[in-house]
mmCIF file of C-alpha atoms in Angstrom:
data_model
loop_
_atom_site.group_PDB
_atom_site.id
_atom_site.type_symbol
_atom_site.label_atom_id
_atom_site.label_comp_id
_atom_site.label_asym_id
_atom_site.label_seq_id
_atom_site.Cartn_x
_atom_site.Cartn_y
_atom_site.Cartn_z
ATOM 1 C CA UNK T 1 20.590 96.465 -47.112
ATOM 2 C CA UNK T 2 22.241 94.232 -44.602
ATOM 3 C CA UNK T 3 22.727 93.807 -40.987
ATOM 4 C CA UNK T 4 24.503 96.460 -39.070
ATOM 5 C CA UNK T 5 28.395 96.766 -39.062
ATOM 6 C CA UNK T 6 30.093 96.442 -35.475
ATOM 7 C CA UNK T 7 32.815 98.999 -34.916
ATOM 8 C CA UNK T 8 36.255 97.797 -35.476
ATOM 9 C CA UNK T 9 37.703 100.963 -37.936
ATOM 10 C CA UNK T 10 35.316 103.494 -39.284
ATOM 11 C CA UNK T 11 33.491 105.174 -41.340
ATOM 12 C CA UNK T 12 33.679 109.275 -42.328
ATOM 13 C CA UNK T 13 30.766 109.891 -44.971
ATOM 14 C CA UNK T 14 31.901 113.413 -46.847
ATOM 15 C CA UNK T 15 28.662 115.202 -47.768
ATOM 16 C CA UNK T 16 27.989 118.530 -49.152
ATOM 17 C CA UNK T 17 26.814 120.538 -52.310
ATOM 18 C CA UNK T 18 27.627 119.969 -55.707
ATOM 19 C CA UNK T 19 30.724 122.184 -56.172
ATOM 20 C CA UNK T 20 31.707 122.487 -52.605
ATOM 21 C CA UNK T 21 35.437 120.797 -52.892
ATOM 22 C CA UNK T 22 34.290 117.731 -51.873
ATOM 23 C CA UNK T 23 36.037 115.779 -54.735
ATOM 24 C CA UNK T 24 39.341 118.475 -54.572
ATOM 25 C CA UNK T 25 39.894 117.931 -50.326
ATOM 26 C CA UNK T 26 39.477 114.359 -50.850
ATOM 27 C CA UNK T 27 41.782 113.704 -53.349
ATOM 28 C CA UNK T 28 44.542 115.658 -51.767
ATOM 29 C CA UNK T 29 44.100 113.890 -48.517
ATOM 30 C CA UNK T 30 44.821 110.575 -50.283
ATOM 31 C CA UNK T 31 48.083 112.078 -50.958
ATOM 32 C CA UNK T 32 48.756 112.899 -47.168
ATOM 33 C CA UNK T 33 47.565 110.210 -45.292
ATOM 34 C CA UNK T 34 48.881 106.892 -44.234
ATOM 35 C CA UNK T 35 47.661 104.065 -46.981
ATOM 36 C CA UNK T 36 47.828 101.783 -43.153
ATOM 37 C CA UNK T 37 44.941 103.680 -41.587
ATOM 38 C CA UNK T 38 43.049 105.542 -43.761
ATOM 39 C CA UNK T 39 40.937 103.857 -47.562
ATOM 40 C CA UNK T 40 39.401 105.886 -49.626
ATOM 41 C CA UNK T 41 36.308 104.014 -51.636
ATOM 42 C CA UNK T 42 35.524 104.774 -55.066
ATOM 43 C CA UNK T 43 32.110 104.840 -55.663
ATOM 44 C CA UNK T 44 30.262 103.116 -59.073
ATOM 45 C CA UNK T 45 28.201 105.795 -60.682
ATOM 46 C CA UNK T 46 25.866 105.680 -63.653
ATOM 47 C CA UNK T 47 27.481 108.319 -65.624
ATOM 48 C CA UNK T 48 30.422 108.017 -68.044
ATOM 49 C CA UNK T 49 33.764 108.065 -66.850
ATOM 50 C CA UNK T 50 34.981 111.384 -68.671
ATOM 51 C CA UNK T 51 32.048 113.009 -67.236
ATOM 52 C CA UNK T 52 34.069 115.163 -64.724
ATOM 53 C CA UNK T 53 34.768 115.189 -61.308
ATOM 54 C CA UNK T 54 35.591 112.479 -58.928
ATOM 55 C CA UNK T 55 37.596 109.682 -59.956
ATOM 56 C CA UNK T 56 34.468 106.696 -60.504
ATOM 57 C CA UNK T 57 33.779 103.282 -61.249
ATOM 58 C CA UNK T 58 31.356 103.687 -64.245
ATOM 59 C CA UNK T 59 28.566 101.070 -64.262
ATOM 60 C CA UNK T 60 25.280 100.757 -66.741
ATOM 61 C CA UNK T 61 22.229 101.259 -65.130
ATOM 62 C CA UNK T 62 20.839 97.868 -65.781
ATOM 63 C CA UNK T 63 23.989 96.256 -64.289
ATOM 64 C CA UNK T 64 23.573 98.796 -61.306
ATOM 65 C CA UNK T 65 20.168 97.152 -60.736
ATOM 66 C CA UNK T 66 21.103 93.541 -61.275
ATOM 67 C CA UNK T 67 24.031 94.560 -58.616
ATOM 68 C CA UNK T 68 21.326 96.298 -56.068
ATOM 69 C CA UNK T 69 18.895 92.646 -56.785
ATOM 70 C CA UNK T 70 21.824 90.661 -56.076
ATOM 71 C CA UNK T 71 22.886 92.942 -52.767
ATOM 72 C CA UNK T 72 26.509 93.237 -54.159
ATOM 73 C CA UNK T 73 26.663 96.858 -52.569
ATOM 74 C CA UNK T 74 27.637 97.925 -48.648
ATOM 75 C CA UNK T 75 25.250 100.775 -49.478
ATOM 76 C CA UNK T 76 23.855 102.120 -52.562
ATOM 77 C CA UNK T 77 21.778 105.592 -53.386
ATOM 78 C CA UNK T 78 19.839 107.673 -55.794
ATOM 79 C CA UNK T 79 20.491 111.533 -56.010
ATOM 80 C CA UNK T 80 20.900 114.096 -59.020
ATOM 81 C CA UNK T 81 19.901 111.311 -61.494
ATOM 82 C CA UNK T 82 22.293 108.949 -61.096
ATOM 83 C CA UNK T 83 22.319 105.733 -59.064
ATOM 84 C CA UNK T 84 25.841 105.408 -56.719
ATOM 85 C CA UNK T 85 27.069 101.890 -55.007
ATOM 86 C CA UNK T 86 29.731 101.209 -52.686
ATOM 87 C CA UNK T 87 31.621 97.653 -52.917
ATOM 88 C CA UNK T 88 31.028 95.775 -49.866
ATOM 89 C CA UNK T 89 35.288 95.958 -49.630
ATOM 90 C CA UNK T 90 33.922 98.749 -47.586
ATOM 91 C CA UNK T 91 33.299 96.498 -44.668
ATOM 92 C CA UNK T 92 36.434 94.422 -45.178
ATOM 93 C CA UNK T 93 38.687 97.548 -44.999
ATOM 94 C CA UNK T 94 36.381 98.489 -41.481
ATOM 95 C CA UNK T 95 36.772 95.279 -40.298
ATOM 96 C CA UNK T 96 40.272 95.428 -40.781
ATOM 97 C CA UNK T 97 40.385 98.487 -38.407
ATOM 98 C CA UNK T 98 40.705 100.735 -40.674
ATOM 99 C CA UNK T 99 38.814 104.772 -41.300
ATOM 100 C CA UNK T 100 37.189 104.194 -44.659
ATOM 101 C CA UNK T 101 36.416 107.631 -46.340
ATOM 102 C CA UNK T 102 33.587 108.109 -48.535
ATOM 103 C CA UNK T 103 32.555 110.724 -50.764
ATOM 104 C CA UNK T 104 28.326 110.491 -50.106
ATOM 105 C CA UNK T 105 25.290 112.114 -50.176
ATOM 106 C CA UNK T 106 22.627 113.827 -48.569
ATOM 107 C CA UNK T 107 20.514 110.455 -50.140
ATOM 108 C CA UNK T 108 22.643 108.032 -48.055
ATOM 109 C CA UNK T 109 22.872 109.224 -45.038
ATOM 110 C CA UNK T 110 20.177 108.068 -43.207
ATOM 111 C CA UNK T 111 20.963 104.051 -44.610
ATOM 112 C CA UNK T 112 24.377 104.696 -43.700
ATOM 113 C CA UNK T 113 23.521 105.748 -39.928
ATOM 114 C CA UNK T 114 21.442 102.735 -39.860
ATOM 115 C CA UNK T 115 24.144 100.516 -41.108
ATOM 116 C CA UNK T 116 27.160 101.977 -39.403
ATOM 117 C CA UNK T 117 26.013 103.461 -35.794
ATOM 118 C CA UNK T 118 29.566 105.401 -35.639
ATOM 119 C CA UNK T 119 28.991 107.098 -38.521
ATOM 120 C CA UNK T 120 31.502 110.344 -38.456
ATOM 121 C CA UNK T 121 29.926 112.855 -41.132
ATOM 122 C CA UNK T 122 32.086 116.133 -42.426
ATOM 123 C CA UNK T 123 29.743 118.100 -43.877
ATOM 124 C CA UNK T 124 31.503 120.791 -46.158
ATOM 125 C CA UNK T 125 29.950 124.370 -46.943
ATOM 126 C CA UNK T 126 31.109 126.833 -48.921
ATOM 127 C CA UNK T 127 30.049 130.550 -49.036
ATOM 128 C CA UNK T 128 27.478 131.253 -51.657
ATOM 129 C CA UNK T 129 29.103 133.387 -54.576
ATOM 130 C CA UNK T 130 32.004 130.806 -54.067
ATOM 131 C CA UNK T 131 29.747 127.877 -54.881
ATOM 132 C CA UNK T 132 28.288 129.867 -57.567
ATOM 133 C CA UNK T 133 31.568 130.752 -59.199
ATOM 134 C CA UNK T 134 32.874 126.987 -58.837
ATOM 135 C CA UNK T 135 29.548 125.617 -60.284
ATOM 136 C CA UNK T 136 30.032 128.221 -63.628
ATOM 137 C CA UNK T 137 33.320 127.463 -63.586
ATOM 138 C CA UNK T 138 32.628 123.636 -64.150
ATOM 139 C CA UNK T 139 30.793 124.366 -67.134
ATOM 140 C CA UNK T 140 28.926 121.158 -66.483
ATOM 141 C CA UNK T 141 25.143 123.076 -66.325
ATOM 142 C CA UNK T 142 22.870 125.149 -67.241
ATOM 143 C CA UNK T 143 22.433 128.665 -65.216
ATOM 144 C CA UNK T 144 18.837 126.765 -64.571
ATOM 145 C CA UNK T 145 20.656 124.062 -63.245
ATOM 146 C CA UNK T 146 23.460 125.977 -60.961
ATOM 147 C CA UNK T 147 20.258 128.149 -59.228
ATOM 148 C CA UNK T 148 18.477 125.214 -58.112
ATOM 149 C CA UNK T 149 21.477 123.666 -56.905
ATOM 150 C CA UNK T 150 22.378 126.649 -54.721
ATOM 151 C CA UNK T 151 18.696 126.802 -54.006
ATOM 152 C CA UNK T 152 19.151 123.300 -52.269
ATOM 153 C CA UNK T 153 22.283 124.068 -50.508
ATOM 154 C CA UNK T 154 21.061 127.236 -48.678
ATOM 155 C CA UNK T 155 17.884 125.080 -47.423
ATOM 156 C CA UNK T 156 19.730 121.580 -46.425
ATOM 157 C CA UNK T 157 20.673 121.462 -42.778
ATOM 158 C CA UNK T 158 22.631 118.475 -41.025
ATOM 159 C CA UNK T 159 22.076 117.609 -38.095
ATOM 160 C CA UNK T 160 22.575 114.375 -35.543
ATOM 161 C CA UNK T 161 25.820 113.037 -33.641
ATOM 162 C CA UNK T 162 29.015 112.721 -35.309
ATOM 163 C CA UNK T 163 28.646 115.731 -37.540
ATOM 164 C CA UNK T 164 31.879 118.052 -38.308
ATOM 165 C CA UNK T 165 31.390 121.145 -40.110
ATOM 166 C CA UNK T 166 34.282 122.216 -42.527
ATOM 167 C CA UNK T 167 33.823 125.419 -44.280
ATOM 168 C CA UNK T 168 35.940 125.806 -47.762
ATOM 169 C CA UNK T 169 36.493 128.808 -48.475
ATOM 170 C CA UNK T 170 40.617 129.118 -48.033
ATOM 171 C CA UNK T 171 43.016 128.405 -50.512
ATOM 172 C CA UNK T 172 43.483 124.794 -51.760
ATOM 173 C CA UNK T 173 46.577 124.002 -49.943
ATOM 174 C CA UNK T 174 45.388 125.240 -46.591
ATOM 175 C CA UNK T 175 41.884 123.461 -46.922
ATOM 176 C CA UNK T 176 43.575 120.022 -47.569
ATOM 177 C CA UNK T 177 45.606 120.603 -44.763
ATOM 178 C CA UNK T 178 42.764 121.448 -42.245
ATOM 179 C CA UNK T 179 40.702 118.837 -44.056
ATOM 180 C CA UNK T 180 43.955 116.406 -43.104
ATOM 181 C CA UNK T 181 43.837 117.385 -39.458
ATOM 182 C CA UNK T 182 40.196 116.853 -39.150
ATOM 183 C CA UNK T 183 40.331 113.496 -40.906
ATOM 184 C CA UNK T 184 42.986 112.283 -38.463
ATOM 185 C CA UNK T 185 40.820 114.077 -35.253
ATOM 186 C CA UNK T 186 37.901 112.125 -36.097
ATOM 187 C CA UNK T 187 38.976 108.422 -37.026
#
């Protein structure tokens, strides 16, 4: 990875479990906020498009790699079997001055503290049945699957500066709102 980004905008990193609304408060800030001050960055994944979920850049695995060799990304990650990169356009919209949002990982977050000091993290929980119910829901795995995801969200903890905690567990519509205010508290 490269050198270390000076502050001019910033950078929120969105972590939290599989299922939590990550993808769902997200994409109904985009709708709220001001194109001027707020980006949102798509991330490249290695799984197909129609897969589910967020809205992603699909990429090969082998042109992931050649991408990684030839340090195309702003940061770049392993988790859940997949391999994620982030354009560098992440640092031109920063440098520009403005918040950059991010939909991460639990992987990245220790890079991304390296490479951007004023890292803001919102990490978003959800109450367990919830997450269970949401994961089933999905229909995207196996009961197997869903437990040891849950298993991992009960036993990650966050901790360090610049770490919000959202918890999800309202109604859509209310959660992107409070989502919206904390966006714009932090930035």
């Amino acid at each position: 990875m490269n050198r270390k980004i000076s502050k001019m905008g910033g950078l929120i990193l969105v972590v939290g479990p599989s299922g939590s609304g990550k993808d769902t408060l997200i994409d109904g800030a985009k709708e709220l906020l001001s194109d001027e001050k707020f980006t949102f960055i798509k991330r490249e994944i290695t799984r197909p498009a129609a897969a589910g979920g967020e809205d992603h850049i699909s990429i090969s695995k082998e042109k992931f790699d050649k991408k990684v060799k030839a340090e195309q990304y702003a940061l770049h990650w392993q988790a859940n079997g997949h391999c994620y990169g982030i354009s560098k356009e992440l640092n031109q919209h920063i440098a520009m001055g403005r918040t950059a949002v991010l939909n991460g990982s639990r992987a990245a977050i220790s890079t991304t503290r390296e490479l951007y000091p004023d890292l803001q993290i919102i990490q978003i929980t959800v109450p367990i049945e919830i997450l269970r119910n949401r994961l089933n829901n999905r229909r995207r795995e196996t009961e197997q699957e869903i437990e040891s995801r849950l298993s991992r969200a009960t036993e990650w903890k966050l901790e360090g500066d610049g770490l919000h905690h959202f918890l999800n567990d309202q109604p859509i519509d209310f959660s992107i709102k409070s989502f919206v205010s904390l966006l714009n508290r932090i930035s």
